[in-house]
Amino acid sequence: MLYQISNGAVAFGDDVILHSIDFEIRNTEKIAIVGRNGCGKTTLLKLISGEVEMEKLDSDESAFIAKAGNPEIGYLKQIAFDDPDVTLEQEVRKCFVKMDERKAELARAAAELEHDYSDEKVARYTAMEEAFKDDGGYYYEKEYEVMIRKFGFSDDERKKPIRDFSGGQQTKIAFIKLLLSKPDILLLDEPTNHLDVTTIEWLEGYLKSYPKAVVVVSHDRMFLDNVVDVVYEIEYGTARRYPGNYTNFIARKKENYDKQMKDHIAQQKEIERLQRMVTRFKGKPTKTSMAQSKQKAIDRMVIIEAPDKYDNKTFHANFQPEKETGNDVLYTSELAIGYDHPLSVVSLDLKRGEKLGILGGNGLGKSTFLKTIVGKIPALSGEYRFGTNVQIGYFDQQMAMYTSNKTVLDDFWNEYPNLTETEARNALGAFLFSGEDVFKNVNMLSGGEKVRLALCKILKTRPNVLVLDEPTNHMDIVGKETLESMLKDYKGTLIFVSHDRYFVKKVATQLLVFEDGTTNLYQFGYEQYQEKLDREAEESKKVYRGNAIFGGAISQNGSSQTGSDANRSTPQTGAAGNVGESTNANSAAQAGGMAVSSTGKAYYNPGKERSKIQKKVKKAEEDLAVKEAKLDELKAELMKPEYQSSYSKLTEIQNEIDALEEEILIDMEAWEELSSQLEALG
């Protein structure tokens, strides 16, 4: 057991957030904490990190926190940097201080061996070197390079001071530092926020292979399915453990609920039957013992309580448009979007009822495209137009940061002043603002509550075209599922940006993918898109294998030599097919550019020599192509998420890369020499 909470509780004043919490982290488990917004997920992370204190609510019961040894706990709390004037590189490299010290100590120990090769010194150096290797000492520089690239920072940005980065970028920098510090228990609160799909997929692979424990709070269902092997659900202040990923948790929870309800009903029926017998025979002397027996049976029962109802309270509303658009909804032609320079160019023809999901990396223009078509910013060039009867409802992801000193009711009334108080309250009630909630100050609302308020105001107009920019940010899973269901049934046209792959999978019927200045429109959903990417990845592997075969040398028996076999040709190898050292006078003369007469006398032939050197140049170029393709493959393998925490594997791959680069350098020199010979012949 690495970490354990037994019968724990957390309270703020009279408000008990968590009670009777039993929680365990075993070895290298990958654990998810799930539950409704406000249930105490982040509070539990803070309890584990030591940021909040555990309380003992019942003095008769034991409550404790136990740790195996003194595990290092890493928690991304708030973003705060000691010196905002240091560069990104300087800030991130702070987490390498200890490793740099160990590296220097190892170098000193190696230097000592030059003067003192005693058994004691050798043993000391060997132990230090093994520990350094096991802790990733030979790879931490490479891992730093991978992290910087994967989180979207360029080489130039490494030299920028921290203060010049946005809040989202600073969050990424702090996240990189946390991952590189490699704590024994890694605590992550909504780690996929601000990350694009590509980075999320890389992070999934990294965390799955992370050699230590991970505890994560996330509303990203696909992320949880791909990473975790244990789920703790917090509901009604307590936590329950479920083995498996998120999908398994949902199935197990329903099974447990159904079983407990079935057992509860069966027991209540049995108690009722026994009670009838007790009542019936109680007044009869001859049946007294039977009545007593049945009463004792009731008394001995361990009562099975009815299971708590799912906490599935969520918003609801009339999502359907007030009027219908024409068949043509949105047309764009060579639409260049951006601010001071074009980010991308979009051409599409969207019809009524279609649901367009927009994907792509950060900074490629997804949100800019939405702002352009709703008229928030001008287009740089090209054209776009909406069809007839279009009424747009636009949700900006910044609405979660909306500020107002008004109450929820007054803020809503400001948009719809003609509504009665009853009508306004009914509209707000559909989005979970009921009773005294309508008198809350907007500035005091959570991000999720502000999102609900924004959706309430937008949907009150019943638009027939919804343009949504990250609508599920700050929503809990029940809220996401509700929005998914409502959007799937929505009769209007939908255009939305989302990094939530599960949400895109459930809702989108078409995809617009932003890729480095261009866009691609696909007439199918996310599942088919993922299948397409998988096919292309497999095809690229086949192409490489085919190139390796057809680009290899041909052996004496006509078989193909690929990979390293093709590269083991010796200086004695002549043109393809002449393998090994020649002992025949004719072949020796031919190999040197000498023609052989019928009498066996050799004479010099410049054309023959040029032809031979040309063949050697071609062969050298083919070998170089094979080796460079192999080098690209190894570099791609080095970036695979499943290897990022396997230092031995990474070291193995890097050694292969280093050796291959040395081979390529030697081959390049040989190719240049041959090319020079060819040029000299004219």
XYZ file of C-alpha atoms in Angstrom:
682
model
C 0.000 0.000 0.000
C 1.573 3.286 -1.108
C -0.996 5.637 0.443
C -4.181 5.155 2.475
C -6.963 7.293 3.955
C -9.214 5.566 6.471
C -12.505 7.052 7.637
C -11.363 10.525 6.615
C -13.389 13.716 6.584
C -12.976 17.296 5.397
C -15.163 20.173 6.519
C -15.077 23.923 6.002
C -16.830 25.399 9.027
C -20.184 23.653 9.339
C -20.068 22.499 5.719
C -18.957 18.851 5.628
C -17.562 18.181 2.136
C -16.287 14.632 2.657
C -17.027 12.087 5.371
C -16.166 8.436 6.049
C -13.694 8.485 3.152
C -11.743 5.281 2.536
C -9.177 5.710 -0.224
C -6.131 3.676 -1.278
C -3.288 4.028 -3.777
C -1.638 0.701 -4.488
C 1.783 0.625 -6.144
C 1.622 2.132 -9.658
C -2.176 2.322 -10.014
C -3.733 4.851 -12.371
C -6.769 6.147 -10.463
C -9.646 8.377 -11.557
C -11.781 10.388 -9.122
C -15.197 11.117 -10.630
C -18.420 12.734 -9.478
C -20.686 15.733 -9.952
C -19.363 19.293 -9.879
C -18.990 20.379 -6.262
C -18.963 16.828 -4.836
C -15.427 17.154 -3.414
C -13.106 15.718 -6.087
C -10.593 18.551 -5.928
C -10.927 18.598 -2.132
C -9.819 14.945 -2.049
C -6.780 15.803 -4.196
C -5.916 18.613 -1.782
C -6.279 16.199 1.145
C -3.867 13.738 -0.500
C -1.387 16.531 -1.257
C -1.567 17.846 2.311
C -3.002 21.200 1.288
C -6.066 20.631 3.516
C -6.217 18.875 6.865
C -8.246 15.746 7.584
C -10.784 15.964 10.346
C -12.182 13.331 12.660
C -15.904 13.833 12.875
C -16.682 10.852 15.125
C -14.358 10.335 18.084
C -15.499 6.727 18.444
C -14.102 5.767 15.080
C -10.510 5.591 13.931
C -9.392 8.014 11.250
C -5.890 8.095 9.824
C -3.654 8.651 6.820
C -0.903 6.087 6.229
C 2.026 6.262 3.785
C 4.612 3.695 2.755
C 7.915 5.447 3.409
C 7.806 9.090 2.453
C 6.425 9.211 -1.113
C 6.937 12.427 -3.072
C 3.539 13.862 -4.053
C 3.286 16.192 -7.042
C 0.193 18.384 -7.418
C -0.441 21.121 -9.967
C -2.260 23.594 -7.724
C -2.049 27.172 -8.754
C 0.202 28.651 -11.394
C 2.851 30.725 -9.674
C 6.440 31.259 -10.789
C 9.130 32.668 -8.504
C 10.591 34.887 -11.211
C 8.460 35.697 -14.288
C 11.518 37.176 -16.011
C 13.309 33.827 -16.399
C 12.914 32.035 -19.709
C 10.771 28.986 -20.332
C 13.912 26.860 -20.640
C 15.396 28.182 -17.391
C 12.129 27.612 -15.516
C 11.599 24.057 -16.739
C 15.211 23.072 -16.173
C 14.846 23.900 -12.473
C 13.438 20.413 -12.021
C 16.765 18.964 -13.260
C 18.874 20.480 -10.466
C 19.198 17.214 -8.527
C 19.799 15.178 -11.676
C 22.484 17.621 -12.846
C 24.161 17.333 -9.440
C 24.121 13.522 -9.692
C 25.530 13.743 -13.213
C 28.393 15.931 -11.970
C 29.006 13.596 -9.014
C 29.133 10.612 -11.382
C 31.661 12.441 -13.565
C 33.831 13.115 -10.500
C 33.628 9.448 -9.498
C 34.695 8.442 -13.025
C 37.636 10.841 -12.855
C 38.747 9.287 -9.547
C 38.933 5.871 -11.217
C 41.706 7.159 -13.483
C 43.948 7.421 -10.410
C 42.411 4.862 -8.057
C 40.915 1.696 -9.563
C 40.366 -0.048 -6.247
C 37.466 -2.451 -5.740
C 35.843 0.039 -3.385
C 35.934 2.881 -5.934
C 34.750 0.633 -8.760
C 31.846 -0.681 -6.670
C 30.876 2.861 -5.670
C 30.939 4.094 -9.269
C 28.997 1.058 -10.523
C 26.247 1.537 -7.918
C 26.008 5.268 -8.692
C 25.917 4.649 -12.431
C 23.206 1.970 -12.161
C 21.023 4.186 -9.954
C 21.546 7.124 -12.330
C 20.556 4.969 -15.296
C 17.478 3.526 -13.524
C 16.262 7.052 -12.690
C 16.497 8.127 -16.311
C 19.775 9.997 -15.993
C 20.818 9.188 -19.539
C 17.547 10.327 -20.980
C 16.205 13.307 -19.037
C 17.586 15.767 -21.584
C 15.808 13.902 -24.390
C 12.603 13.775 -22.377
C 12.769 17.542 -21.901
C 13.021 17.989 -25.685
C 10.030 15.697 -26.261
C 7.893 17.482 -23.653
C 8.583 20.944 -25.056
C 7.605 19.857 -28.564
C 4.575 17.843 -27.531
C 3.100 20.760 -25.572
C 3.401 23.001 -28.605
C 6.382 25.241 -27.772
C 8.805 26.234 -30.535
C 12.584 26.498 -30.220
C 12.318 30.309 -30.245
C 9.790 30.280 -27.382
C 12.252 28.515 -25.101
C 14.117 31.801 -24.793
C 11.002 33.879 -24.027
C 10.416 35.044 -20.444
C 7.580 33.385 -18.553
C 5.644 36.675 -18.262
C 5.239 36.831 -22.074
C 3.165 33.637 -22.173
C -0.624 33.475 -21.835
C -2.312 31.957 -18.794
C -3.018 28.746 -20.719
C 0.610 28.511 -21.856
C 1.862 29.103 -18.317
C -0.366 26.240 -17.175
C 1.332 24.013 -19.774
C 4.781 25.082 -18.555
C 3.881 24.210 -14.962
C 2.455 20.900 -16.198
C 5.698 20.061 -18.039
C 7.683 20.777 -14.861
C 5.399 18.514 -12.854
C 5.731 15.608 -15.304
C 9.510 15.959 -15.526
C 9.855 15.990 -11.726
C 8.429 12.416 -11.667
C 6.808 12.325 -8.199
C 5.866 8.989 -6.637
C 2.208 10.066 -6.659
C 1.173 12.335 -9.516
C -2.030 14.326 -8.822
C -3.736 15.854 -11.871
C -6.847 18.067 -11.841
C -8.449 18.308 -15.302
C -5.126 17.784 -17.138
C -6.680 17.816 -20.630
C -7.951 21.392 -20.325
C -6.138 23.686 -22.793
C -4.663 20.706 -24.680
C -5.443 19.794 -28.272
C -6.399 16.269 -29.315
C -2.896 15.310 -30.497
C -1.313 16.337 -27.194
C -4.071 14.596 -25.209
C -3.420 11.352 -27.075
C 0.311 11.650 -26.378
C -0.398 12.374 -22.692
C -2.583 9.264 -22.487
C 0.289 7.093 -23.650
C 2.741 8.823 -21.317
C 0.565 8.374 -18.224
C -0.272 4.746 -19.047
C 3.432 3.923 -19.060
C 4.312 6.241 -16.129
C 6.232 3.986 -13.714
C 4.628 5.446 -10.596
C 1.102 6.179 -9.291
C -1.293 8.649 -10.937
C -4.496 10.093 -9.460
C -6.538 12.169 -11.881
C -9.729 14.224 -11.771
C -11.169 14.560 -15.258
C -14.470 14.883 -17.096
C -12.884 13.573 -20.313
C -14.440 10.115 -20.612
C -12.257 8.861 -23.470
C -9.139 9.998 -21.606
C -10.266 8.083 -18.497
C -11.047 4.988 -20.538
C -7.569 5.055 -22.103
C -5.559 5.761 -18.935
C -7.033 4.553 -15.627
C -7.429 1.096 -14.123
C -9.306 2.144 -10.943
C -12.208 4.577 -10.456
C -13.304 6.188 -7.190
C -16.712 7.816 -7.323
C -17.564 10.521 -4.798
C -21.304 10.713 -4.198
C -23.138 12.132 -1.199
C -19.803 12.870 0.496
C -18.388 9.321 0.462
C -16.120 7.464 -1.955
C -16.529 4.021 -3.495
C -13.840 2.081 -5.350
C -14.457 0.346 -8.699
C -11.795 -1.675 -10.552
C -11.374 -0.961 -14.276
C -11.715 2.107 -16.502
C -14.589 4.594 -16.749
C -16.802 2.491 -19.026
C -16.399 -0.468 -16.674
C -17.248 1.794 -13.716
C -20.534 2.850 -15.325
C -21.494 -0.778 -15.957
C -20.486 -1.927 -12.454
C -22.312 0.964 -10.799
C -25.529 0.093 -12.556
C -25.100 -3.603 -11.704
C -24.499 -2.778 -8.037
C -27.472 -0.427 -7.922
C -29.796 -2.953 -9.571
C -28.618 -5.781 -7.314
C -28.975 -3.761 -4.102
C -32.437 -2.564 -5.118
C -33.485 -6.134 -6.007
C -32.132 -7.478 -2.697
C -33.801 -4.628 -0.773
C -37.202 -5.295 -2.360
C -36.885 -9.057 -1.789
C -35.950 -8.543 1.868
C -38.807 -6.102 2.456
C -41.241 -8.631 0.997
C -39.832 -11.346 3.286
C -40.087 -9.061 6.343
C -43.679 -8.249 5.403
C -44.503 -11.975 5.058
C -42.938 -12.833 8.425
C -44.618 -9.867 10.095
C -48.020 -11.040 8.873
C -47.375 -14.433 10.464
C -46.291 -12.805 13.745
C -49.428 -10.666 13.807
C -51.646 -13.612 12.870
C -50.341 -16.050 15.485
C -49.421 -13.650 18.281
C -52.723 -13.957 20.130
C -53.041 -17.680 19.791
C -51.547 -19.727 22.694
C -50.823 -22.729 20.504
C -48.969 -20.584 17.985
C -47.026 -18.365 20.371
C -43.713 -20.160 19.829
C -44.106 -19.896 16.057
C -44.810 -16.166 16.316
C -41.752 -15.714 18.519
C -39.634 -17.686 16.067
C -40.691 -15.502 13.146
C -40.080 -12.332 15.172
C -36.570 -13.539 16.017
C -35.941 -14.182 12.309
C -36.905 -10.561 11.584
C -34.716 -9.248 14.408
C -31.688 -11.216 13.210
C -31.858 -9.766 9.687
C -29.193 -7.321 8.534
C -31.331 -4.731 6.867
C -30.487 -4.037 3.214
C -31.103 -0.354 2.660
C -32.485 0.926 -0.613
C -29.581 2.280 -2.702
C -29.189 6.027 -2.946
C -30.649 7.398 -6.114
C -28.195 8.443 -8.805
C -27.322 12.091 -8.478
C -28.308 12.801 -12.072
C -29.951 16.171 -11.651
C -29.195 18.187 -14.773
C -30.445 20.986 -16.980
C -33.205 20.654 -19.566
C -34.821 22.995 -22.050
C -36.696 23.298 -25.316
C -33.715 23.012 -27.612
C -35.646 23.021 -30.856
C -35.503 26.006 -33.227
C -38.470 28.364 -33.472
C -38.339 28.406 -37.275
C -36.620 26.417 -40.014
C -33.807 27.619 -42.248
C -33.546 27.010 -45.959
C -31.658 23.947 -47.130
C -28.474 25.973 -47.672
C -27.163 27.163 -44.313
C -23.516 28.266 -44.677
C -21.305 28.635 -47.739
C -17.622 29.626 -47.618
C -15.224 29.939 -50.537
C -11.476 30.356 -49.996
C -12.302 32.104 -46.710
C -9.007 33.302 -45.203
C -9.276 33.741 -41.446
C -6.888 35.335 -38.994
C -5.807 38.659 -37.537
C -2.574 40.152 -38.886
C -1.951 37.137 -41.137
C -4.030 34.184 -42.426
C -4.219 31.193 -40.072
C -6.138 29.011 -42.484
C -8.408 28.953 -45.520
C -11.865 27.336 -45.354
C -14.207 26.217 -48.126
C -17.413 24.367 -47.299
C -21.110 24.075 -48.131
C -23.175 23.253 -45.033
C -26.780 22.074 -45.334
C -29.708 22.201 -42.890
C -29.575 19.695 -40.047
C -25.891 18.872 -40.377
C -23.690 18.839 -37.282
C -20.159 19.989 -38.081
C -17.459 19.157 -35.519
C -14.230 21.163 -35.820
C -10.902 19.620 -34.803
C -7.274 20.690 -34.908
C -4.304 21.792 -32.845
C -4.192 24.931 -30.730
C -3.525 28.164 -32.591
C -4.568 26.887 -36.045
C -7.707 29.037 -36.302
C -10.688 27.002 -35.050
C -12.096 29.675 -32.707
C -11.058 32.377 -35.182
C -13.194 30.678 -37.843
C -16.248 30.742 -35.557
C -15.667 34.403 -34.664
C -15.379 35.231 -38.364
C -18.621 33.593 -39.475
C -20.623 35.161 -36.612
C -19.253 38.596 -37.468
C -17.016 39.171 -34.436
C -13.916 39.701 -36.591
C -13.595 40.436 -40.345
C -12.447 37.899 -42.911
C -9.025 38.547 -44.460
C -10.159 37.430 -47.914
C -12.569 35.095 -49.663
C -16.273 35.011 -48.952
C -18.892 33.485 -46.713
C -22.669 33.748 -46.541
C -25.555 32.270 -44.589
C -28.774 31.030 -46.181
C -32.332 32.243 -45.619
C -34.075 32.494 -42.230
C -30.828 31.835 -40.328
C -30.951 32.786 -36.643
C -27.593 32.207 -34.903
C -26.957 31.307 -31.297
C -23.266 31.799 -30.477
C -21.445 30.421 -27.440
C -17.943 31.756 -26.820
C -15.700 29.621 -24.582
C -14.768 32.823 -22.709
C -18.318 32.925 -21.339
C -17.096 30.728 -18.492
C -15.067 33.796 -17.436
C -18.062 36.146 -17.695
C -18.277 38.820 -14.981
C -21.285 40.778 -13.715
C -22.208 42.375 -10.409
C -25.871 41.575 -11.050
C -27.751 38.626 -9.628
C -28.463 35.670 -11.906
C -32.096 36.788 -12.218
C -31.258 40.411 -13.004
C -28.549 39.424 -15.465
C -31.006 37.196 -17.321
C -33.686 39.905 -17.202
C -31.228 42.327 -18.746
C -31.314 40.165 -21.895
C -35.071 39.522 -21.810
C -36.696 42.536 -20.090
C -40.189 41.698 -21.344
C -40.431 38.422 -19.414
C -42.428 38.182 -16.194
C -40.614 37.029 -13.066
C -42.348 33.657 -13.328
C -41.261 33.246 -16.969
C -37.677 34.248 -16.141
C -37.554 31.886 -13.143
C -38.955 29.016 -15.224
C -36.303 29.577 -17.899
C -33.515 29.704 -15.307
C -34.954 26.728 -13.432
C -34.530 24.592 -16.555
C -30.782 25.208 -16.167
C -30.698 24.387 -12.437
C -31.047 27.952 -11.125
C -33.966 27.467 -8.760
C -35.098 28.924 -5.453
C -32.498 31.181 -3.874
C -29.962 30.324 -6.601
C -31.389 33.081 -8.815
C -30.220 35.691 -6.285
C -26.582 34.580 -6.424
C -24.133 37.178 -7.684
C -22.887 36.183 -11.166
C -19.290 36.843 -10.110
C -19.677 34.189 -7.405
C -20.738 31.444 -9.836
C -18.416 28.586 -10.795
C -17.241 28.140 -14.374
C -19.822 25.392 -14.918
C -22.635 27.581 -13.535
C -21.630 30.456 -15.829
C -21.707 28.069 -18.791
C -25.263 27.019 -17.846
C -26.332 30.666 -17.536
C -24.858 31.464 -20.959
C -26.622 28.491 -22.577
C -29.871 29.521 -20.904
C -29.652 33.026 -22.414
C -28.668 31.724 -25.865
C -31.302 29.011 -26.099
C -34.129 31.262 -24.927
C -34.128 32.706 -28.468
C -34.516 29.153 -29.890
C -31.957 29.680 -32.723
C -31.862 27.429 -35.778
C -28.065 27.562 -36.132
C -25.912 26.926 -33.063
C -22.256 27.986 -33.147
C -20.525 26.614 -30.030
C -16.885 27.038 -29.006
C -15.884 24.403 -26.415
C -19.355 24.218 -24.819
C -18.451 21.288 -22.524
C -15.546 23.001 -20.768
C -16.331 23.219 -17.037
C -19.212 20.735 -17.379
C -19.355 17.550 -15.349
C -19.987 14.249 -17.098
C -23.752 14.252 -16.471
C -23.926 17.747 -17.962
C -21.929 16.630 -21.002
C -24.189 13.632 -21.525
C -27.248 15.866 -21.284
C -25.867 18.318 -23.832
C -24.891 15.431 -26.131
C -28.421 14.064 -26.056
C -29.990 17.476 -26.658
C -27.681 18.302 -29.572
C -28.176 14.883 -31.199
C -31.946 15.535 -31.193
C -31.571 19.185 -32.246
C -33.382 19.819 -35.547
C -31.316 22.861 -36.485
C -27.756 23.076 -37.798
C -24.771 22.807 -35.467
C -21.202 24.103 -35.855
C -18.959 23.412 -32.875
C -15.356 23.246 -31.696
C -14.420 20.687 -29.056
C -11.357 18.863 -27.776
C -13.603 16.299 -26.077
C -13.291 13.328 -28.449
C -16.165 11.440 -26.837
C -18.449 14.453 -27.263
C -17.382 14.853 -30.915
C -17.902 11.130 -31.487
C -21.459 11.298 -30.116
C -22.601 14.493 -31.848
C -20.736 15.279 -35.098
C -21.992 14.017 -38.464
C -19.212 15.825 -40.369
C -15.706 16.978 -39.452
C -13.690 20.038 -40.423
C -10.039 19.414 -39.512
C -7.533 22.286 -39.280
C -3.982 21.296 -40.219
C -1.122 23.813 -40.604
C -2.792 26.491 -42.714
C -5.229 24.216 -44.520
C -8.545 22.562 -43.717
C -10.013 19.238 -44.751
C -13.739 18.503 -44.754
C -14.861 14.924 -44.092
C -18.434 13.775 -44.715
C -18.443 11.415 -41.755
C -18.084 11.360 -37.980
C -15.220 10.855 -35.545
C -15.193 7.039 -35.497
C -14.777 6.843 -39.275
C -12.165 9.603 -39.104
C -10.147 7.666 -36.523
C -10.418 4.524 -38.662
C -9.096 6.546 -41.607
C -6.091 7.733 -39.578
C -5.397 4.180 -38.422
C -5.514 2.916 -42.030
C -3.171 5.656 -43.206
C -0.735 4.888 -40.390
C -0.761 1.212 -41.359
C -0.325 2.067 -45.063
C 2.663 4.284 -44.280
C 4.289 1.341 -42.528
C 3.662 -0.851 -45.588
C 5.118 1.817 -47.885
C 8.246 1.983 -45.791
C 8.614 -1.781 -45.810
C 8.115 -1.813 -49.591
C 10.687 0.924 -50.171
C 13.154 -0.947 -48.018
C 12.684 -4.060 -50.138
C 12.872 -2.420 -53.551
C 15.593 -0.020 -52.508
C 17.840 -2.749 -51.142
C 20.757 -4.468 -52.810
C 20.242 -7.587 -54.844
C 22.241 -10.577 -53.715
C 24.106 -12.977 -55.954
C 21.214 -15.403 -55.999
C 18.780 -12.620 -56.875
C 17.145 -12.319 -53.453
C 16.519 -8.906 -51.962
C 18.673 -7.566 -49.138
C 16.959 -5.078 -46.864
C 17.808 -3.114 -43.753
C 21.180 -3.833 -42.266
C 21.780 -6.742 -44.648
C 21.713 -4.407 -47.619
C 24.180 -2.135 -45.929
C 26.815 -4.757 -45.221
C 28.410 -4.507 -48.691
C 32.209 -4.503 -48.458
C 34.808 -2.504 -50.380
C 35.306 -5.631 -52.506
C 31.688 -5.495 -53.700
C 31.418 -4.190 -57.242
C 28.190 -3.646 -59.127
C 25.038 -5.336 -57.888
C 25.572 -9.041 -58.262
C 29.385 -9.038 -57.772
C 29.653 -10.137 -54.173
C 32.919 -11.038 -52.472
C 36.524 -10.677 -53.540
C 37.130 -11.496 -57.233
C 39.821 -14.103 -57.976
C 39.169 -14.380 -61.713
C 41.448 -12.223 -63.870
C 38.657 -11.248 -66.211
C 36.292 -10.204 -63.428
C 39.102 -8.344 -61.664
C 39.867 -6.418 -64.818
C 36.203 -5.671 -65.413
C 35.765 -4.444 -61.888
C 38.598 -1.962 -62.523
C 37.088 -0.615 -65.741
C 39.255 -2.768 -68.016
C 37.672 -4.499 -70.999
C 38.896 -8.004 -71.861
C 39.582 -9.078 -75.453
C 38.969 -12.523 -76.853
C 42.659 -13.246 -76.317
C 42.366 -12.414 -72.630
C 44.402 -9.207 -72.921
C 42.961 -6.294 -70.994
C 42.795 -2.713 -72.257
C 41.529 0.538 -70.639
C 37.919 1.626 -71.432
C 36.878 5.061 -69.980
C 33.197 4.537 -70.815
C 33.191 1.258 -68.954
C 34.789 2.871 -65.879
C 32.236 5.730 -65.917
C 29.423 3.185 -66.087
C 30.847 1.247 -63.157
C 31.205 4.370 -61.002
C 27.684 5.477 -61.929
C 26.371 2.145 -60.700
C 28.316 2.543 -57.460
C 26.917 6.070 -56.979
C 23.392 4.789 -57.587
C 23.936 1.921 -55.154
C 25.314 4.308 -52.533
C 22.299 6.584 -52.959
C 19.908 3.639 -52.593
C 21.675 2.499 -49.416
C 21.576 6.022 -48.005
C 17.844 6.260 -48.758
C 17.200 3.017 -46.868
C 19.269 4.137 -43.884
C 17.657 7.591 -43.776
C 14.206 6.000 -43.890
C 15.239 3.731 -41.025
C 16.560 6.784 -39.139
C 13.198 8.553 -39.558
C 11.441 5.436 -38.299
C 13.664 5.272 -35.197
C 13.139 8.968 -34.451
C 9.367 8.448 -34.721
C 9.678 5.444 -32.396
C 11.578 7.615 -29.917
C 8.493 9.859 -29.657
C 6.029 7.046 -28.937
C 4.181 7.712 -25.652
C 4.479 4.122 -24.441
C 8.265 4.480 -24.317
C 8.474 7.869 -22.604
C 8.884 6.427 -19.146
C 10.933 3.380 -20.188
C 14.465 4.615 -19.877
C 16.086 1.379 -20.967
C 14.026 1.300 -24.170
C 14.684 4.967 -24.895
C 18.400 4.477 -24.348
C 18.339 1.456 -26.683
C 16.586 3.450 -29.431
C 18.899 6.435 -28.976
C 21.957 4.183 -29.261
C 20.552 2.792 -32.527
C 20.006 6.339 -33.795
C 23.550 7.393 -32.863
C 25.084 4.340 -34.580
C 22.958 4.818 -37.700
C 23.822 8.513 -37.937
C 27.514 7.572 -37.763
C 26.997 5.028 -40.578
C 25.183 7.616 -42.697
C 28.031 10.088 -42.186
C 30.608 7.521 -43.371
C 28.409 6.553 -46.340
C 27.973 10.218 -47.267
C 31.744 10.656 -47.386
C 32.061 7.572 -49.612
C 29.275 8.874 -51.878
C 30.988 12.260 -52.178
C 34.268 10.544 -53.133
C 32.521 8.479 -55.828
C 30.716 11.571 -57.114
C 34.038 13.408 -57.361
C 35.503 10.514 -59.376
C 32.520 10.624 -61.707
C 32.879 14.368 -62.236
C 36.595 13.932 -63.013
C 35.714 11.559 -65.849
C 33.539 14.274 -67.386
